[in-house]
Coordinates of C-alpha atoms in Angstrom, one line a residue:
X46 CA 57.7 -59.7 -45.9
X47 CA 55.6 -62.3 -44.5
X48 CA 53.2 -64.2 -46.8
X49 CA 49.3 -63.5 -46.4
X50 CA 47.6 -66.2 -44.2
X51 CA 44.0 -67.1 -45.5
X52 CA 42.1 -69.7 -44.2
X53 CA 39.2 -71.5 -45.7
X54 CA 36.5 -73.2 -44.0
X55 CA 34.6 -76.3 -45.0
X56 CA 31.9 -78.2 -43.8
X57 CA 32.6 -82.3 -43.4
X58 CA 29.4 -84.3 -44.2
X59 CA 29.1 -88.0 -45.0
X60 CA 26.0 -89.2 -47.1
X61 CA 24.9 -92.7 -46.3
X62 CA 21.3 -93.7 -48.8
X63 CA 21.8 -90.3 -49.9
X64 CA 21.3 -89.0 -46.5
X65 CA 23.7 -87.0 -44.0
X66 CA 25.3 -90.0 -41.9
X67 CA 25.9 -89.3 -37.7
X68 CA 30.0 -88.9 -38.2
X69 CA 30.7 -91.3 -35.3
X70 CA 28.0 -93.8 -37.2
X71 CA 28.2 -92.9 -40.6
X72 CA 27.3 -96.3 -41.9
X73 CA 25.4 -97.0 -39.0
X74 CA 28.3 -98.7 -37.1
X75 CA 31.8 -97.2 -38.0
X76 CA 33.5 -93.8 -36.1
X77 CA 35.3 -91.7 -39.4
X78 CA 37.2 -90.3 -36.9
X79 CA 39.3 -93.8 -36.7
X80 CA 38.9 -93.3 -40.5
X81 CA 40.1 -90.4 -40.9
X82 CA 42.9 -91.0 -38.5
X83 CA 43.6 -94.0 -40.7
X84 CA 43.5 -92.3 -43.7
X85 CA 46.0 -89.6 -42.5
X86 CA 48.4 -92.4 -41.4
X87 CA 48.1 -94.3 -45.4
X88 CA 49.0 -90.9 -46.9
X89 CA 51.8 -90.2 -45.0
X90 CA 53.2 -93.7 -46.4
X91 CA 51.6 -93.9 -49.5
X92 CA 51.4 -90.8 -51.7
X93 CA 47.8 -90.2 -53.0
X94 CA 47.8 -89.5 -57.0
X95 CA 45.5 -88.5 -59.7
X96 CA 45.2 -86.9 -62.6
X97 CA 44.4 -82.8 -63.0
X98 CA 40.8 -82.1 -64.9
X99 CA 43.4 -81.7 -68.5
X100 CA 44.2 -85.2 -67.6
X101 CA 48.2 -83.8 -68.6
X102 CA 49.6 -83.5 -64.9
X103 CA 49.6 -85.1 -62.2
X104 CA 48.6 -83.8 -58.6
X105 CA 50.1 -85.8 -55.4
X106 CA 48.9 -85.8 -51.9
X107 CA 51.0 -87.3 -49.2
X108 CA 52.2 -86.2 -45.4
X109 CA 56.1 -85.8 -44.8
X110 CA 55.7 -85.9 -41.4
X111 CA 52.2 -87.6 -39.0
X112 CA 49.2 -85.9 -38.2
X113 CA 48.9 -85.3 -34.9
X114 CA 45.8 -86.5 -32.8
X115 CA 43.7 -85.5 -29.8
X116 CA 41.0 -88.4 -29.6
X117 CA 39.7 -86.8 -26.2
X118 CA 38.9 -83.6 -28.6
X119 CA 38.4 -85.6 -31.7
X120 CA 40.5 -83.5 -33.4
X121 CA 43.5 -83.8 -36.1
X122 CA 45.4 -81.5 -37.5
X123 CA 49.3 -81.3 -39.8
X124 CA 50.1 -80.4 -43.3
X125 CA 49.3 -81.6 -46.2
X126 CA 52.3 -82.0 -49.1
X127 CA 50.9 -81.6 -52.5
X128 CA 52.6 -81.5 -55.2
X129 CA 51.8 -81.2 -58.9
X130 CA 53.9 -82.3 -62.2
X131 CA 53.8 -80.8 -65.6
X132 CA 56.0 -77.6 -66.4
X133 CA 59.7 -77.5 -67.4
X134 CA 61.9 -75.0 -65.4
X135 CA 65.4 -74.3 -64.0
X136 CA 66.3 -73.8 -60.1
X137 CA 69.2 -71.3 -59.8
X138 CA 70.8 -70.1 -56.8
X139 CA 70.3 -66.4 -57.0
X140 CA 73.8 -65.1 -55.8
X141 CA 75.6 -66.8 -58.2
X142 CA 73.1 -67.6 -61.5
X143 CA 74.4 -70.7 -61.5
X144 CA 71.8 -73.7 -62.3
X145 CA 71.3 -76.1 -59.7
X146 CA 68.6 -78.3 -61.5
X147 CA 66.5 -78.9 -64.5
X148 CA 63.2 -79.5 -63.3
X149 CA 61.5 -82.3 -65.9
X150 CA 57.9 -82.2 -66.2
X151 CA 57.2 -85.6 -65.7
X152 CA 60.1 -87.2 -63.5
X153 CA 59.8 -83.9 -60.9
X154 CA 56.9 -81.9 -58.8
X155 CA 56.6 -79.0 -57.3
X156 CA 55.3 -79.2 -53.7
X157 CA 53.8 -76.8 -51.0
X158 CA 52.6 -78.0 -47.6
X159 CA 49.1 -76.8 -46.3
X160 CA 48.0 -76.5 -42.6
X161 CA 45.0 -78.5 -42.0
X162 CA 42.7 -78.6 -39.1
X163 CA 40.0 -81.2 -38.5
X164 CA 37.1 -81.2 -36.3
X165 CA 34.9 -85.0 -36.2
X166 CA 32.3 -84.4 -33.4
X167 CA 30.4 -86.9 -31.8
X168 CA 26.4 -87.5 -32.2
X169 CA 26.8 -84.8 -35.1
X170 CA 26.3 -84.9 -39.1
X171 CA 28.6 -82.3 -39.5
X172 CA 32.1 -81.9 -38.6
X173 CA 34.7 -79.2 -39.4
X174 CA 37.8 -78.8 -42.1
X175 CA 40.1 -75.3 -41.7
X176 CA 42.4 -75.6 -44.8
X177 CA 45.3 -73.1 -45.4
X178 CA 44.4 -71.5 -48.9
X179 CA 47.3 -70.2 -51.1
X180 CA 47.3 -68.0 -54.0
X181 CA 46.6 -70.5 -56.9
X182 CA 47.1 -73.6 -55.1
X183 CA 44.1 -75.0 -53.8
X184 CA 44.1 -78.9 -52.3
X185 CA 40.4 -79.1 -51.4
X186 CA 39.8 -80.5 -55.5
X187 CA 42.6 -82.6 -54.3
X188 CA 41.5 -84.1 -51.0
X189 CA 38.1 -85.0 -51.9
X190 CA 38.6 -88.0 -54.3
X191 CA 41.4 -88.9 -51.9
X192 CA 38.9 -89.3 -49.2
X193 CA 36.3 -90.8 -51.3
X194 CA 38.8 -93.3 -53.1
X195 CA 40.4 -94.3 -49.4
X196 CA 36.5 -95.2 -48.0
X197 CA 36.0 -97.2 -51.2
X198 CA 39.0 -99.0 -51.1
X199 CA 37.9 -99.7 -47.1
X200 CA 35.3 -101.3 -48.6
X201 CA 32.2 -98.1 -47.8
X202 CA 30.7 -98.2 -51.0
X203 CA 27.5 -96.7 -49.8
X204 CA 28.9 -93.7 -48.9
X205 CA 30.3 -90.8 -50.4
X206 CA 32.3 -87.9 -48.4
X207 CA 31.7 -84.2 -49.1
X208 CA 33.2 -80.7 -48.5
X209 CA 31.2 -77.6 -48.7
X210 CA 32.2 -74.3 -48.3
X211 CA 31.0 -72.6 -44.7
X212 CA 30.3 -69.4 -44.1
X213 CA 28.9 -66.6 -44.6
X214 CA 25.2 -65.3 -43.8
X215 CA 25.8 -65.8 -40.2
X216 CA 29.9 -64.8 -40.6
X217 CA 28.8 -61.6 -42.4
X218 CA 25.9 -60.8 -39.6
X219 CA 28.3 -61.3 -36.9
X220 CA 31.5 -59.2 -38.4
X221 CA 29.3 -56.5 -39.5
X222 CA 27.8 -56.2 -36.1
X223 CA 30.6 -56.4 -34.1
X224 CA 33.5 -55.6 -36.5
X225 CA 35.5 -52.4 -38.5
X226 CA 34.6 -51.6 -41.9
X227 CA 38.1 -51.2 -43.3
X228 CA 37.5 -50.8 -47.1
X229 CA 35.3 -50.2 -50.0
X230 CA 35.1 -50.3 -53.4
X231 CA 33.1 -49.2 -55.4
X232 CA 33.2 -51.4 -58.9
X233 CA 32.3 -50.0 -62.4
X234 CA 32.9 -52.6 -65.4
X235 CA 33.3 -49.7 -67.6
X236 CA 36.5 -48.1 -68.0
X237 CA 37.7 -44.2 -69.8
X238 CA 38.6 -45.3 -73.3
X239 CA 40.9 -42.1 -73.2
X240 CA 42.8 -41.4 -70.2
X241 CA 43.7 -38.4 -70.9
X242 CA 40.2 -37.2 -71.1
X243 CA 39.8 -38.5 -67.7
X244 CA 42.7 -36.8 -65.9
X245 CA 41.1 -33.4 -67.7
X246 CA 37.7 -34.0 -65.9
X247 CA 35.8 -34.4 -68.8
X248 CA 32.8 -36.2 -67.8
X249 CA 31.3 -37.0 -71.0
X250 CA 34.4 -39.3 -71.7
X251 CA 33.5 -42.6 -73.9
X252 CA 34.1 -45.8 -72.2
X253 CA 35.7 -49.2 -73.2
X254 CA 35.4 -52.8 -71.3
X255 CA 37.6 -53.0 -67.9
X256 CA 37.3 -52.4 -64.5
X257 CA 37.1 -49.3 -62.8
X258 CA 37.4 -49.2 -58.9
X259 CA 36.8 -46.1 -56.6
X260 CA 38.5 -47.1 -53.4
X261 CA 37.9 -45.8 -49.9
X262 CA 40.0 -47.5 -46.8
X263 CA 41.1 -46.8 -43.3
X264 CA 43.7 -48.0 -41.3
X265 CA 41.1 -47.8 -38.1
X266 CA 37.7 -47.7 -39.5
X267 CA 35.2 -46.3 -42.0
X268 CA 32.6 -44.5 -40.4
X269 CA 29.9 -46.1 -38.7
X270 CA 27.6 -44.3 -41.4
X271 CA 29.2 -45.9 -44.2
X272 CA 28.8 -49.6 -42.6
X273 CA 24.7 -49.0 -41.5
X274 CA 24.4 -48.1 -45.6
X275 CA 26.9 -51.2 -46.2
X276 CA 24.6 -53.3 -44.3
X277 CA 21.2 -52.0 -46.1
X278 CA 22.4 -52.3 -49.3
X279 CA 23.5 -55.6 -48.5
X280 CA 19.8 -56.4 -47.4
X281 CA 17.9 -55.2 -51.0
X282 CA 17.2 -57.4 -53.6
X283 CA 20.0 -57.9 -55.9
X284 CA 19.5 -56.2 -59.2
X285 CA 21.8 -56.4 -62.8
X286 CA 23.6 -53.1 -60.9
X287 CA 24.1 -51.3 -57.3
X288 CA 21.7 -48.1 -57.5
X289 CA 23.1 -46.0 -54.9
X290 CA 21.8 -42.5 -53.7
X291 CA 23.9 -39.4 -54.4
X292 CA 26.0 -41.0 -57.4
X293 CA 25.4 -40.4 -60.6
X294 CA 26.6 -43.8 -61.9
X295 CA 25.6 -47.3 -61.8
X296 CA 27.9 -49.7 -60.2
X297 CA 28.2 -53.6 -61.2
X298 CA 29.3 -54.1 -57.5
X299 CA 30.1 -53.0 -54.0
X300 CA 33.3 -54.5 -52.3
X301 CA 33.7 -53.7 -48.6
X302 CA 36.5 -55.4 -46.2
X303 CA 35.2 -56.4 -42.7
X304 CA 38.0 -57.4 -39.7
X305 CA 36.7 -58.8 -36.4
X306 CA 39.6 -59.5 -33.8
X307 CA 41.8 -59.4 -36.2
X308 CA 41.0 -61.8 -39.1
X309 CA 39.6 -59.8 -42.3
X310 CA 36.9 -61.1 -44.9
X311 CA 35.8 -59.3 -48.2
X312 CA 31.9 -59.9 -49.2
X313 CA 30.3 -58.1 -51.9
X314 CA 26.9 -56.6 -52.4
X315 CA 26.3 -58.3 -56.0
X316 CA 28.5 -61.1 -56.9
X317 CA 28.1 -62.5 -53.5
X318 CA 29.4 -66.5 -55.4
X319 CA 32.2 -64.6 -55.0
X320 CA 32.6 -65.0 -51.6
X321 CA 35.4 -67.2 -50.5
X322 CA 35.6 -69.8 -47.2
X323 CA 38.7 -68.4 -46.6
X324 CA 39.4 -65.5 -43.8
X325 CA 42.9 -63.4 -43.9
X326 CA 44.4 -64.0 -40.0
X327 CA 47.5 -63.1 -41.0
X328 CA 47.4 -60.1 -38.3
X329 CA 47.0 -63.1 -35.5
X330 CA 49.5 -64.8 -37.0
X331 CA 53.2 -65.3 -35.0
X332 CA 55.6 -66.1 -37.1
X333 CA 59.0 -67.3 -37.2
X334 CA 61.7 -66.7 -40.0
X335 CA 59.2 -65.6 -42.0
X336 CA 57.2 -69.0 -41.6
X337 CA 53.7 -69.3 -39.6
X338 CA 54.1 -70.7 -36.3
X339 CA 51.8 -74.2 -35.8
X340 CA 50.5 -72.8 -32.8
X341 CA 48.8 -69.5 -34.2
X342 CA 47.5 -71.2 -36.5
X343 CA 45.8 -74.0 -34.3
X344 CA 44.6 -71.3 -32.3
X345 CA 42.9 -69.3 -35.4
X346 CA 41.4 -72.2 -36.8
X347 CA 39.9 -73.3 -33.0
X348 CA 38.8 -70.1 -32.9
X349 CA 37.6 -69.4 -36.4
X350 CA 35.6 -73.0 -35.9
X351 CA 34.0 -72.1 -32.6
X352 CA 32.5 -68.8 -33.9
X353 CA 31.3 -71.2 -36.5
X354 CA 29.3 -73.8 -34.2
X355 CA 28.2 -70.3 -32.1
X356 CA 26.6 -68.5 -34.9
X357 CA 25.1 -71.5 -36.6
X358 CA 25.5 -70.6 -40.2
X359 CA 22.3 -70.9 -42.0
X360 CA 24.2 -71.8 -45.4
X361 CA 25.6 -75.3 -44.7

């Protein structure tokens, strides 16, 4: 089964006096393009290290093989190899049981490579970052004071690099106008303290801590009822709970699942912090033996960036 394919977007800004720097000026003379190219090029021979918040592990950022570049385009893209050290396991082969290594906790890391996508534009204070996001393994905590170290040691002590989640007024507007409603789910932070009292229909059933979830999903799309309520709800002020007509419950949220041309985001009516940068374009995804192919995934992230710089996200 092929993995999900989630990625995040970020915006790339450069403060300069503590105000947004032009990219291709940011300290009123230097291009971080050529310093982000030059960046990408030290990594790859010199692995980036640094401690994890517990100060116990250690987190490495390298590239085992060179970005590539398109200076017409201004744009850079690879993978990252990160790798982080601190737990004690064993690597067996499977078929046999047999123990191929001891994996120390300080002498050995675990690695993953991440996709990356960069976009520097010219004449602009903002530029673009599409970062493959996997289950528990973020790098953007990584690649920050990476970034920051790499223009101090360059000698740009006046400015400071930073990476902020894009998205999602604008995003939202645009998938909910033109795109499916595939799920919802309703979200109760209550739970039936006896199931068995549930299962009998009992309504008057006492409740315990948890989360309960009604869940309603298509394999096409909801009606187009359902999304015009979706969208009002989404438009009230946000109370302590979701009051919705013709229930007679409170909900702490509303999760609902939009897909536009393929890619797929979840937002939420309440908790909308909870929103990640990250879209699911797994269904626009080729792959090959079970691996993503570089091309579909340049091609998403082009694509995901452009609707970006078309619908001008209010939130950056």
């Amino acid at each position: 089964m092929n993995e999900k394919i989630l990625l995040a977007s970020y915006s790339v800004r450069i403060k300069f006096k503590r105000e947004d720097a032009i990219l291709n000026q940011f300290n009123t003379v230097d291009d971080f393009y050529v310093v982000l190219k030059n960046f990408l090029k030290y990594i790859h021979k010199n692995v980036n290290q640094l401690k994890d918040r517990s100060g116990k592990k250690t987190i490495f950022l390298t590239l085992d093989e060179p970005a590539i570049f398109n200076d017409s385009k201004r744009i850079c893209y690879g993978y990252f190899s990160s790798g982080i050290t601190g737990e004690r396991y064993k690597v067996k082969e499977i078929a046999t049981n047999t123990v191929l290594m001891d994996v120390d906790k300080n002498d050995h890391a675990s690695y993953r490579d991440v996709f990356f996508y960069i976009k520097i534009p010219s004449g602009k204070t903002q530029g673009y970052l599409k970062l493959q996001r996997k289950t528990q393994f973020g790098i953007k905590t990584k690649l920050v004071p990476a970034l920051n170290g790499f223009l101090a040691k360059e000698g740009y002590t006046q400015n400071n690099l930073r990476l902020n989640n894009i998205l999602h007024s604008s995003v939202y507007e645009n998938m909910m106008l033109n795109g499916k409603l595939k799920k919802v789910e309703l979200v109760r932070n209550k739970i039936p303290d006896n199931l068995e009292d549930f299962l009998n229909n009992d309504e008057n059933y006492k409740t315990t801590k948890g989360t309960f979830k009604s869940s309603f999903s298509s394999g096409n799309s909801l009606p187009e009822k359902w999304k015009n309520i979706i969208h009002k709800l989404s438009l009230k002020e946000k109370n302590e709970t979701v009051e919705i007509d013709g229930l007679d419950d409170n909900f702490t949220d509303l999760e609902f699942q939009l897909e536009l041309n393929g890619k797929q985001k979840t937002f939420y009516i309440k908790n909308q912090h909870r929103v990640q940068p990250d879209i699911d374009v797994t269904n626009n995804i080729d792959f090959k033996d079970d691996v993503p192919t570089t091309e579909s995934l340049i091609q998403n992230a082009e694509e995901i960036i452009n609707d970006i710089i078309e619908i001008k996200p209010k939130n950056v």
